[in-house]
mmCIF file of C-alpha atoms in Angstrom:
data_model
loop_
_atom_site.group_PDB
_atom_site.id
_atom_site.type_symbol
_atom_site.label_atom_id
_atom_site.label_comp_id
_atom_site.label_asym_id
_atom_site.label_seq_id
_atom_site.Cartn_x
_atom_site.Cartn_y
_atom_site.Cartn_z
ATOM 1 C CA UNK X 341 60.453 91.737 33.918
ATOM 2 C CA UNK X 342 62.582 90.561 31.176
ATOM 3 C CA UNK X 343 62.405 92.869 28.200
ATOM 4 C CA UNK X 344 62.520 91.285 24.720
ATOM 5 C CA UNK X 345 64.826 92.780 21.776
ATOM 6 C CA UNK X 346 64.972 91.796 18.336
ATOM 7 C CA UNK X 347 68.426 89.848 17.007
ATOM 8 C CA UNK X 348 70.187 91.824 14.970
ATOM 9 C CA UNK X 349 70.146 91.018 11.264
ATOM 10 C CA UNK X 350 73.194 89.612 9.639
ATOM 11 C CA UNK X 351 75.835 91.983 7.929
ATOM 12 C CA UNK X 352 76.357 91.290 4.464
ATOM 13 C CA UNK X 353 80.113 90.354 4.309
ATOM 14 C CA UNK X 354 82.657 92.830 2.988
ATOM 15 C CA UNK X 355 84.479 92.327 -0.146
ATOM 16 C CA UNK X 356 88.143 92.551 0.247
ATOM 17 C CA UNK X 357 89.837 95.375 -1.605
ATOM 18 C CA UNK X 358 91.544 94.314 -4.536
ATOM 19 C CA UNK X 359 95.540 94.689 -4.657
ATOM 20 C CA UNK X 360 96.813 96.005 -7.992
ATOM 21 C CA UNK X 361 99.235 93.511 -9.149
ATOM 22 C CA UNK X 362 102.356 95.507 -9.294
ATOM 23 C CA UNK X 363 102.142 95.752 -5.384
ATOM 24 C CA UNK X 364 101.326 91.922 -5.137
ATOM 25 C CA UNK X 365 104.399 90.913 -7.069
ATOM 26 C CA UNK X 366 106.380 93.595 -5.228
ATOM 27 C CA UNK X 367 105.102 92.107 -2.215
ATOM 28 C CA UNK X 368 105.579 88.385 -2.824
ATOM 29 C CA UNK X 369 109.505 89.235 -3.659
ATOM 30 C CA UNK X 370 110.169 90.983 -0.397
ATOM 31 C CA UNK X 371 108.321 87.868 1.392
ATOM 32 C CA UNK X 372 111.315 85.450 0.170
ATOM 33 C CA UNK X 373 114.046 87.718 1.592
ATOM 34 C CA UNK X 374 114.646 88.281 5.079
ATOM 35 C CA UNK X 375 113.645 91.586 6.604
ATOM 36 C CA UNK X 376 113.897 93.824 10.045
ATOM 37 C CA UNK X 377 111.267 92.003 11.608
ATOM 38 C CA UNK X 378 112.071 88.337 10.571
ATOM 39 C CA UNK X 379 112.499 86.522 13.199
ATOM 40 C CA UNK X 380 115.684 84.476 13.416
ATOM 41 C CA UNK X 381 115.302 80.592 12.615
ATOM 42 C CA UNK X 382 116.788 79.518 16.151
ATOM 43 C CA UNK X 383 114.336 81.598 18.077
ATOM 44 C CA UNK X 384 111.132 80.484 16.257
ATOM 45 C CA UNK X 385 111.823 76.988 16.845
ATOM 46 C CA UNK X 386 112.865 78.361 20.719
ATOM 47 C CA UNK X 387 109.601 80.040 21.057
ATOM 48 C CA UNK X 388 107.574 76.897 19.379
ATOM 49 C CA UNK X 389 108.523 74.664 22.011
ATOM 50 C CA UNK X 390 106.572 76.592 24.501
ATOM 51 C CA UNK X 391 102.867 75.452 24.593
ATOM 52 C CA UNK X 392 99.706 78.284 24.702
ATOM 53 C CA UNK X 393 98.438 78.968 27.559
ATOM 54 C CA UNK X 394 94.884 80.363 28.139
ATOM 55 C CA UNK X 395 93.881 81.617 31.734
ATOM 56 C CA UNK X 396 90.418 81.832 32.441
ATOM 57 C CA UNK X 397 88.524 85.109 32.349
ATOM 58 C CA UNK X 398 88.549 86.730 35.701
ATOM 59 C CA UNK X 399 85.757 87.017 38.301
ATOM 60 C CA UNK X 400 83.141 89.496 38.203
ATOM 61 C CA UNK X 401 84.052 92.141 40.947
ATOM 62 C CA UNK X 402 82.078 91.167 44.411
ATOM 63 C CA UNK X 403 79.705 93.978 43.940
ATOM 64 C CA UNK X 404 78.585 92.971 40.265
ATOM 65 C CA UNK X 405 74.966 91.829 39.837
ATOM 66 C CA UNK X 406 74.943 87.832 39.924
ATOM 67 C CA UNK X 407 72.771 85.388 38.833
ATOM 68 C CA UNK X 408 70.194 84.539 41.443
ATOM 69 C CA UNK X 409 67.334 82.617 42.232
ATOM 70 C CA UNK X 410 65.804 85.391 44.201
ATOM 71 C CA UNK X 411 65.196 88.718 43.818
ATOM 72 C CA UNK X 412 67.727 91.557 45.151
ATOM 73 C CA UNK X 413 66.762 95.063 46.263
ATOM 74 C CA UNK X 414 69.356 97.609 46.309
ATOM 75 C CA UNK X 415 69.038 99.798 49.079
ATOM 76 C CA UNK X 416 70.819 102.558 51.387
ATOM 77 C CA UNK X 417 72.154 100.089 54.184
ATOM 78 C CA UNK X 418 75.625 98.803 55.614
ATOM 79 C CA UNK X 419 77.032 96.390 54.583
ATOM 80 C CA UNK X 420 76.894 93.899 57.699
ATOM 81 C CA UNK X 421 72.750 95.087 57.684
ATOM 82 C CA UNK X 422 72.210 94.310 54.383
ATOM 83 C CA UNK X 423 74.041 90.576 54.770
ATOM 84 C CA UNK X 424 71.683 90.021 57.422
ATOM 85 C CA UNK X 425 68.845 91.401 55.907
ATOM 86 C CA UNK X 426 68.400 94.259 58.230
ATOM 87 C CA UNK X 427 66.282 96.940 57.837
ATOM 88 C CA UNK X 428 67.519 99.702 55.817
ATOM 89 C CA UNK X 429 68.283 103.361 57.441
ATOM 90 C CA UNK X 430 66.468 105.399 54.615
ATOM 91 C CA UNK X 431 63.369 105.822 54.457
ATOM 92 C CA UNK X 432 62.183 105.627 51.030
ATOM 93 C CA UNK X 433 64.593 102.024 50.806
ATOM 94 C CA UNK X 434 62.688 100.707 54.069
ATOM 95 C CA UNK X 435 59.490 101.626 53.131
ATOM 96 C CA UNK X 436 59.472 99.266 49.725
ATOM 97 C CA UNK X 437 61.649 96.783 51.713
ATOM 98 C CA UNK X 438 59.415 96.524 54.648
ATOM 99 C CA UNK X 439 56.245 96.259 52.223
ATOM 100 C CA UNK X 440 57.785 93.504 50.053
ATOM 101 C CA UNK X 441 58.452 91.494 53.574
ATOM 102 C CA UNK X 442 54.617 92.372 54.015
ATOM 103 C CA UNK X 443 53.459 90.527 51.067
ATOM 104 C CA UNK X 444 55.803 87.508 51.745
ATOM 105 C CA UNK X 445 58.161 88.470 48.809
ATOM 106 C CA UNK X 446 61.701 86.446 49.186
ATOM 107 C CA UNK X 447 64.547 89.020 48.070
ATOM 108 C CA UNK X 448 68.189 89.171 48.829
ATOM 109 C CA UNK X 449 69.134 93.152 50.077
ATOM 110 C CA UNK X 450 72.352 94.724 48.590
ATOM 111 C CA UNK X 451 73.834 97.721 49.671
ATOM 112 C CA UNK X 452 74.241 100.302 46.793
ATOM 113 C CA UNK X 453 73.966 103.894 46.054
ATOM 114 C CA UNK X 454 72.066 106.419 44.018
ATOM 115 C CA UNK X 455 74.562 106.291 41.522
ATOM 116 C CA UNK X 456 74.152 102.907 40.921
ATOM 117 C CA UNK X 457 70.067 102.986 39.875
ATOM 118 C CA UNK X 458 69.020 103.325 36.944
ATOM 119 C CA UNK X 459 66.535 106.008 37.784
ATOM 120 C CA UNK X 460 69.185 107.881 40.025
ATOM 121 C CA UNK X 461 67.228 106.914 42.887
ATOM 122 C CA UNK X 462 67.411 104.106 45.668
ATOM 123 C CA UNK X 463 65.621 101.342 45.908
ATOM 124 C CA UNK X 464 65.533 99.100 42.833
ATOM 125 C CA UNK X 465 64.996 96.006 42.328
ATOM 126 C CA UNK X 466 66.732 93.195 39.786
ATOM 127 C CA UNK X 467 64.621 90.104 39.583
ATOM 128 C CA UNK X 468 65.659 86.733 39.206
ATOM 129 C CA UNK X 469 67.489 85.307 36.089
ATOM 130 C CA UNK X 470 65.614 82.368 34.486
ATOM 131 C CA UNK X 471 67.041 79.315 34.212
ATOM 132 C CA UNK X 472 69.847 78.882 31.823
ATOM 133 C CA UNK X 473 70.443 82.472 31.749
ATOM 134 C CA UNK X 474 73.550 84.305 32.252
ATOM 135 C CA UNK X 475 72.479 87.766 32.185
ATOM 136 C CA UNK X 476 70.360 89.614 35.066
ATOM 137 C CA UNK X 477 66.817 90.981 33.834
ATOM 138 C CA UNK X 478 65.906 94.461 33.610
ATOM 139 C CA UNK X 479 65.700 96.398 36.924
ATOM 140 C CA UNK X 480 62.686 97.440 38.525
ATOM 141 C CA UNK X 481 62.539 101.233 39.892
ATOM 142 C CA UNK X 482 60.769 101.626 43.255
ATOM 143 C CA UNK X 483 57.235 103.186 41.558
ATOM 144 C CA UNK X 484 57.076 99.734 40.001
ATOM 145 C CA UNK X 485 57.981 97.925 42.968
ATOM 146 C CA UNK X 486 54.387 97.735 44.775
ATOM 147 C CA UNK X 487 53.111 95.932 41.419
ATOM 148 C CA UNK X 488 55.814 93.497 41.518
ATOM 149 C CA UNK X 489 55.197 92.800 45.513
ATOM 150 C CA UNK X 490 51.737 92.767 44.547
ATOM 151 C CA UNK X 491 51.934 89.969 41.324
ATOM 152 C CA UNK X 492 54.532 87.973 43.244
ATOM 153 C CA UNK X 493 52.923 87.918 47.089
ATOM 154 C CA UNK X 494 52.261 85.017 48.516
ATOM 155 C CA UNK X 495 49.961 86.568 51.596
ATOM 156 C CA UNK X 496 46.727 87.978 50.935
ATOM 157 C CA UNK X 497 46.455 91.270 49.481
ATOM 158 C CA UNK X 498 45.839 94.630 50.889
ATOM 159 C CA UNK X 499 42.610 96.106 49.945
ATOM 160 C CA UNK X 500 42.233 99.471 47.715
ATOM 161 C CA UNK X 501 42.431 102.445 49.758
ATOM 162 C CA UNK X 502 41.225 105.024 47.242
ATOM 163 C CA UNK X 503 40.760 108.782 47.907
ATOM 164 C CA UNK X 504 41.086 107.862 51.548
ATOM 165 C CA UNK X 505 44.492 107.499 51.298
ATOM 166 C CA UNK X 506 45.723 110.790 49.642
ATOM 167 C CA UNK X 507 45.106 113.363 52.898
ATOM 168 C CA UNK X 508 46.960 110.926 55.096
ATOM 169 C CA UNK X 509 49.953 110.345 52.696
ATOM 170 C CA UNK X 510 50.644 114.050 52.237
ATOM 171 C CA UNK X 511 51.008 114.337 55.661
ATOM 172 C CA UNK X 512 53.753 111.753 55.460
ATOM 173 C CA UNK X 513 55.187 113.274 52.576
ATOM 174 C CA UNK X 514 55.434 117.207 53.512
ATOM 175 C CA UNK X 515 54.989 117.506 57.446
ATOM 176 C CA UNK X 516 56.882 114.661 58.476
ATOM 177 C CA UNK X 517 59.437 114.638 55.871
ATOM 178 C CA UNK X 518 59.853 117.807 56.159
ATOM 179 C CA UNK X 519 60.573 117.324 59.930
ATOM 180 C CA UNK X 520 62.465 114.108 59.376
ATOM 181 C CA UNK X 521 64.957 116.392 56.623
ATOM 182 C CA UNK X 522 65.683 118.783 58.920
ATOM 183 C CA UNK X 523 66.677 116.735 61.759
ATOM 184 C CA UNK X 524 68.836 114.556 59.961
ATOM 185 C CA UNK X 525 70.587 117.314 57.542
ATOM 186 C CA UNK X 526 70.097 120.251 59.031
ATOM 187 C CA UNK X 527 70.389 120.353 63.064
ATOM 188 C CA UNK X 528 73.891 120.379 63.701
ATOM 189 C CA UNK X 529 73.822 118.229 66.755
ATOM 190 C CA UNK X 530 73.140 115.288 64.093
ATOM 191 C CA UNK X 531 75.959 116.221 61.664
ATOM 192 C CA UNK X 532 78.143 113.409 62.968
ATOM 193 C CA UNK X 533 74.952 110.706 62.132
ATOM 194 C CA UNK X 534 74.632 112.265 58.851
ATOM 195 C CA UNK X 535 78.193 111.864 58.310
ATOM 196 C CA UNK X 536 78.444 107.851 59.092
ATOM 197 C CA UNK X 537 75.604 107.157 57.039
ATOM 198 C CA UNK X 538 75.722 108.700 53.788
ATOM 199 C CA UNK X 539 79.199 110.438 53.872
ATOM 200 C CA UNK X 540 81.863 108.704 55.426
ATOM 201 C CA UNK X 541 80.911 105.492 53.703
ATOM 202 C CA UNK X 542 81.495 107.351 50.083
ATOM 203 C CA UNK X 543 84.834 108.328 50.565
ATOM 204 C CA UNK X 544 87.983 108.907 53.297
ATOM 205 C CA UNK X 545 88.631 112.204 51.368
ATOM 206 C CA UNK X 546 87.914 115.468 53.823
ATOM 207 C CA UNK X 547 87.576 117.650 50.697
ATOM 208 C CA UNK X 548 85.076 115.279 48.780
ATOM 209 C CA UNK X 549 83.344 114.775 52.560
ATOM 210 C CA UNK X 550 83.185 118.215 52.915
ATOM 211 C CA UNK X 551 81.373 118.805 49.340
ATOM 212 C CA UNK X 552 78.895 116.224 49.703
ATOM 213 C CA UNK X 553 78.022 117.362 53.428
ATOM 214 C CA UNK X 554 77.230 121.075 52.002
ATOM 215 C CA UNK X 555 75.282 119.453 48.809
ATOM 216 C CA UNK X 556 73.054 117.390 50.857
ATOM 217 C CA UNK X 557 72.198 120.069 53.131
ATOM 218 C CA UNK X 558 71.652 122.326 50.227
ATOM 219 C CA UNK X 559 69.341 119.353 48.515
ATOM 220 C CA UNK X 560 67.538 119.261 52.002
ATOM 221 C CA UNK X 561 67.324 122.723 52.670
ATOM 222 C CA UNK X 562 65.440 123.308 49.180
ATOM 223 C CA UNK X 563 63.557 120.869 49.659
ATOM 224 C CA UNK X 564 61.716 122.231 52.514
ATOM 225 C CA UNK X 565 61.983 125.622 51.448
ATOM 226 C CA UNK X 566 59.325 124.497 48.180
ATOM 227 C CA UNK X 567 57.472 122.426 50.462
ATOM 228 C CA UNK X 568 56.433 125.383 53.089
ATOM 229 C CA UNK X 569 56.358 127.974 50.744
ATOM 230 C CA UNK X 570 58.608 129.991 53.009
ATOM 231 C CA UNK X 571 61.970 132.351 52.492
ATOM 232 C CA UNK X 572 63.641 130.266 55.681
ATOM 233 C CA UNK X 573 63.151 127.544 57.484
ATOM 234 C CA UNK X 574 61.342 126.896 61.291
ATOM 235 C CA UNK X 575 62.157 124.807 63.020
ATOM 236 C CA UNK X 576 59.825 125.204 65.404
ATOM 237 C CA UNK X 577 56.844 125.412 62.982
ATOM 238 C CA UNK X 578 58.079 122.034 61.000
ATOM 239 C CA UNK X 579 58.141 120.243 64.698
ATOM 240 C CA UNK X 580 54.475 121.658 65.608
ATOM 241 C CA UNK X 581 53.558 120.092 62.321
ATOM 242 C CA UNK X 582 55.371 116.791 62.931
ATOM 243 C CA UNK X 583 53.531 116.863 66.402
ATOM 244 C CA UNK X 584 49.656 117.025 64.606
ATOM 245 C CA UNK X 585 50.568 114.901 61.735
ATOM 246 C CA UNK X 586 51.342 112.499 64.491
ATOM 247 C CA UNK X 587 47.961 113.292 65.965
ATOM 248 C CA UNK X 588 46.149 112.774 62.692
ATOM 249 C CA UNK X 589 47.972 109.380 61.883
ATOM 250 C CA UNK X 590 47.419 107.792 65.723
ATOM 251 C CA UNK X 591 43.555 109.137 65.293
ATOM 252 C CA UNK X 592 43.247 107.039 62.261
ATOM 253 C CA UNK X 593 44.707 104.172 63.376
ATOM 254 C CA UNK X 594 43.107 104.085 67.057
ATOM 255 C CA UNK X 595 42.454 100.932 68.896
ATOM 256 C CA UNK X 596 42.983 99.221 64.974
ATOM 257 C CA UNK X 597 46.003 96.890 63.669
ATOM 258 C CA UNK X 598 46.442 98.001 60.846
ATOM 259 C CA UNK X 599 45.659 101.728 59.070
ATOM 260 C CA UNK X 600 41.847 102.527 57.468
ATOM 261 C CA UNK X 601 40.853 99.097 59.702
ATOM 262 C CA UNK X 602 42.619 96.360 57.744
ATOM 263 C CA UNK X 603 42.408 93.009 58.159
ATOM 264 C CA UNK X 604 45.886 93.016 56.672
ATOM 265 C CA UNK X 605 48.699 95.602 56.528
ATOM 266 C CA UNK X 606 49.200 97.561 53.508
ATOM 267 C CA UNK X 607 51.313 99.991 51.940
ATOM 268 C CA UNK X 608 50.172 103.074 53.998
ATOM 269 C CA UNK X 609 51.126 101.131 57.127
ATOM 270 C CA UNK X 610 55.089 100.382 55.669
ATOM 271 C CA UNK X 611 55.324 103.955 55.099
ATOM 272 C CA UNK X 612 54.767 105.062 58.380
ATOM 273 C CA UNK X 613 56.868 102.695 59.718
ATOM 274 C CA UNK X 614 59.697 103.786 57.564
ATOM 275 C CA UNK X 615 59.652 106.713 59.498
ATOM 276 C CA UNK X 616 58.325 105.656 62.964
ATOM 277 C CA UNK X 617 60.816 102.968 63.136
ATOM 278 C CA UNK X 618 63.986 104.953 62.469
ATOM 279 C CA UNK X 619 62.735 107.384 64.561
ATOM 280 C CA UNK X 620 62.631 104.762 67.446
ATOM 281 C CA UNK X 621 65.697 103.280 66.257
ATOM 282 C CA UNK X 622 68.302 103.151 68.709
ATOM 283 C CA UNK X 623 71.232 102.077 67.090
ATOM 284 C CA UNK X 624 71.250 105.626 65.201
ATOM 285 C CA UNK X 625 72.159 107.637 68.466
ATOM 286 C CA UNK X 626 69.845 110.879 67.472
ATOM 287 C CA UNK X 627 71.787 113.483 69.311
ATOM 288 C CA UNK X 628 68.613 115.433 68.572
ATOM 289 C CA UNK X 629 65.914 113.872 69.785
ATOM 290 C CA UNK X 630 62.965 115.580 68.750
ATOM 291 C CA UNK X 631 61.491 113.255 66.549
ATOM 292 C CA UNK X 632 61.433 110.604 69.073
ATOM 293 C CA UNK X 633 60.268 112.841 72.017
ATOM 294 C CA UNK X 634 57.004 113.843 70.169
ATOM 295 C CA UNK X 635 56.261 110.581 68.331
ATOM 296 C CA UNK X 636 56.344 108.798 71.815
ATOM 297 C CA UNK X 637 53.506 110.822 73.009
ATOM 298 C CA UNK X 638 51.547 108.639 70.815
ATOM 299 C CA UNK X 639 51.856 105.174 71.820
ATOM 300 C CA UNK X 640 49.560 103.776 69.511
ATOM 301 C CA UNK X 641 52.187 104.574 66.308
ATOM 302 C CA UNK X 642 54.284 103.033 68.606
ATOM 303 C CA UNK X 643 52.787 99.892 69.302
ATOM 304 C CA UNK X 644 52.412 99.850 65.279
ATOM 305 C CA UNK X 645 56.055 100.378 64.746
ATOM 306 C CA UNK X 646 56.209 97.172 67.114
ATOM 307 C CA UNK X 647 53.929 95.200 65.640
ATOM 308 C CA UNK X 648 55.667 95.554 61.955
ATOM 309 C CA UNK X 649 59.220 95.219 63.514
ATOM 310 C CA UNK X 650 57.920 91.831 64.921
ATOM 311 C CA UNK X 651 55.972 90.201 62.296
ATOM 312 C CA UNK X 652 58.882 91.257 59.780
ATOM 313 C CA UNK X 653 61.986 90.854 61.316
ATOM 314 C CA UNK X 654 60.646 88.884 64.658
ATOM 315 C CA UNK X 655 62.333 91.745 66.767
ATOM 316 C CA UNK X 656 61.141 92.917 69.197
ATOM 317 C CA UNK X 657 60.972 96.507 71.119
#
């Protein structure tokens, strides 16, 4: 949304500073004589006989925020993904991305970085410039961004969940992030994943690589530590939680399309696909597969996944 700011009022003009006059005449009289940095006559009329030339201002660098008809979301994502409108590999950036394909939103997807949001966080969104306009709007963080699908969908809307909705989402956001954290960051048979998707890309630097690979574990480690309450981490108690969040999540859904029966999909139903689907995903070569080995023993979240990977993407299994 465009925000409105009010012109700036005019300056008042300021006055010259008078020059006393001795200085003026002095001045005036050194003017008529020739000086150190006169130049000579012969090479001022050289120098005139060589026209101005004005080259145009140069390009905006191919990563800078251009005017658009639609939309862009800036997510975690390659750069040969995002071109093609892939989905992203993070799940916080798929999760908005897959619900704004939900509600029939058109948006272009950039690559970008945390450093590059203005909350610090991936996604956000810049809307479209109006017409005639040469600046791009305000951005949109990503706890805005379900309004904006919402005001700007063109299929029906998803119904109000209410206080259904909150025991189901914090499974999604403590036992199976949680799970998801660890695996990713934490088991060492994945360090090579975690390195071509959020390290590598940064920088070819082994020092810097090395200092962001021990300051995302730390974030990630910390992270779970709050979450369970506990002095270290299990692994084997965050899996057995995956495994009956899981069991909660494909009892809800059961023989249903769509989460808390439906008739469309909603919100609830992206975010467990941001994580069922890069679970699944097979193009991210899990090393450890732990995620995948207990979500498959509930085919019903997998037969979701499907269903969302089709209707938004048309891909299939």
């Amino acid at each position: 949304m465009a925000s409105t700011a009010e012109a700036p009022k005019a300056r008042p003009r300021a006055q010259q500073p008078r020059v006393p006059e001795s200085t003026a005449s002095s001045s005036a009289s050194a003017s008529s004589s020739p000086g150190w940095f006169t130049i000579p006559a012969p090479l001022a009329r050289l120098f005139r006989t060589f026209p101005l030339l004005t080259y145009p201002p140069n390009e905006l660098p191919a990563r800078s925020p251009d005017v658009s008809d639609l939309p862009t979301l800036y997510v975690f994502a390659s750069d040969p993904d995002a071109l093609a409108g892939l989905p992203s590999f993070n799940p916080s950036c798929l999760k908005w991305q897959t619900f704004l394909r939900l509600a029939g939103v058109d948006f272009c997807l950039r690559p970008s970085n945390n450093h590059a949001s203005p909350t610090g966080a991936l996604p956000f969104l810049l809307p479209p410039s109006p017409p005639g306009s040469i600046r791009p709007q305000s951005p949109i963080p990503s706890h805005k961004l379900e309004q904006y699908a919402l005001d700007n969908a063109k299929n029906p809307a998803p119904p109000e969940l209410g206080s259904r909705l909150e025991a189901y989402q914090s499974l999604l956001d403590y036992r199976v992030r949680n799970a998801w954290l660890y695996t990713l960051y934490l088991s060492p048979a994945n360090a090579r994943l975690l390195a071509r998707l959020y390290i590598t890309p940064t920088t070819s630097s082994r020092p810097v690589q090395a200092t962001i690979a021990h300051q995302l574990r730390h974030a990630a480690e910390l992270e779970i530590l709050r979450s369970t309450g506990r002095d270290a981490i299990d692994a084997a108690a965050l899996y057995k939680g995956l495994g009956q969040a899981f069991g909660a999540l494909d009892a809800l859904l059961g023989d249903g399309t769509w989460f808390f029966t439906s008739q469309v999909p909603t919100l609830f139903d992206a975010t467990v696909f941001s994580y069922t689907h890069l679970i699944l995903h097979d193009d991210l070569a899990w090393e450890n597969q732990q995620l995948g080995a207990i979500l498959k023993n509930y085919p019903r979240l997998v037969d979701h996944r499907d269903r969302i990977l089709q209707r938004c993407w048309g891909l299939a299994r």
